[in-house]
Amino acid sequence: MSYDAPNLRLQNFATLLFSLTCILVPASCSSVSDPGELIGTETAASHIEEDSPLDLLYVTDRAPSTSAGGDPSYSSSRGRSMSFGSVTLARERTRFHVGQAGQRDASLHVSRITKLGEFPQSPYPIELTRHGPRRVPATVTAHIQTAAALQGEVSRRLALAKRKEAVIFIHGYNNSFDDAAKATGKICNTLSAEFVCVLLSWPAGGSGGAFYGYNIDRESGEFAVSDMKKAIRIISGTSGVKRLHLIAHSRGADVLLSALQQLGMEAYTSRSSPTERYKLSNVVLFAPDIDLDVATTKLFGFVSDPDTLFGAKATPYGLLPPIGSLHLTVYSSPNDKALALSSGLFGSVVRLGRLTRVSSEEADLNALWNNSQLSGIADFIEYRGSAGFAGHSYFLSDTAIQKDLVALLRGRLKAGDPGRPLVEIKRPFWEVLSRDTNRSH
């Protein structure tokens, strides 16, 4: 029996849609979920040991909502203003919830959300005066006061932190506010809670199902860029912050790179660099769901343009501002099924989160690889483990990845230094050594 072209396309679309549902919402296609893919899954136990709670700073442009218990929370809808506050995670250890290497795994759940401040509705209004348009003074005053309050909260947390540095996490697609908070808590725990830990949460996890919901989240990520940029700028400007480390997962990488592109423009036109102006130290992308060419353009497109103004005029033959300590680390996996499907949906040559060792011919054609090789500002780390059904959340479940993150941020070790579980492929490509990797081979 033969199919005509329209029927074949319909069949292929139906297959793709089912695959997307299974990859992005694995519980809908299987009766048993992989605990490594679920963030903070609670398991039944006859005995629970309570640990001290974990308190995180959050900044979000999600719309406020109320939880089932009547407590304040945040929805997947886009908010009209950016707010900040404290999210408290309760830490429990169950005798039956066993993690890797036989260790009892910590289960996190959100126990309290406390809003501490809210910025004016955005975009901020403009008024016309007889001298021309200007920002509304009352709104500007409200912004300045709220920004000062946010910096005050960062300062309070800095005083309690062992390191005068902030780690900021931006989550990915289809994450609720609670999901994102628990992922941030897991990262903070991995780093021994030595840093000021901040969650930047954008309006992900909306309605529309696995397929249409992805598109809704994609546009919500674009909506959130200006707010995420504003938050990074304000936090970095806090007195006492010595370094800023930015971590993003999946679609959050696109949000972060877009914000960094705009911050980079601000720094360059003021004759500065992101490291000097915003104290940026590390940018870490886990399974970034962004096209390789798009990522390359966002990272290097602006600064490589000889007509770009450097202060009052362009300096096409002049030296670029020094990069300083800024370093990019990209974790990728050829076994990431979610990104394989995303690549097919958008006609991407390759998603950055699936970029692996490449031939010298391909490398010569790739500006991201070339610029990184030249300046030494980036490392691309391959993960070849399985990491559950979709292979997309290995940064939360694989101990080798977590160990490498600790060595990078806490130990300030470079790729190739003793203490990082990496094997060199061909710089700047590395492979992380993990149990899952060995099993997959």
Short mmCIF file of C-alpha atoms in Angstrom, two decimals, residues 105 225 311 420:
data_model
loop_
_atom_site.label_atom_id
_atom_site.label_comp_id
_atom_site.label_asym_id
_atom_site.label_seq_id
_atom_site.Cartn_x
_atom_site.Cartn_y
_atom_site.Cartn_z
CA ASP A 105 19.61 11.49 48.15
CA VAL A 225 15.31 38.79 28.16
CA GLY A 311 32.59 55.14 23.03
CA ARG A 420 38.74 18.06 37.07
#
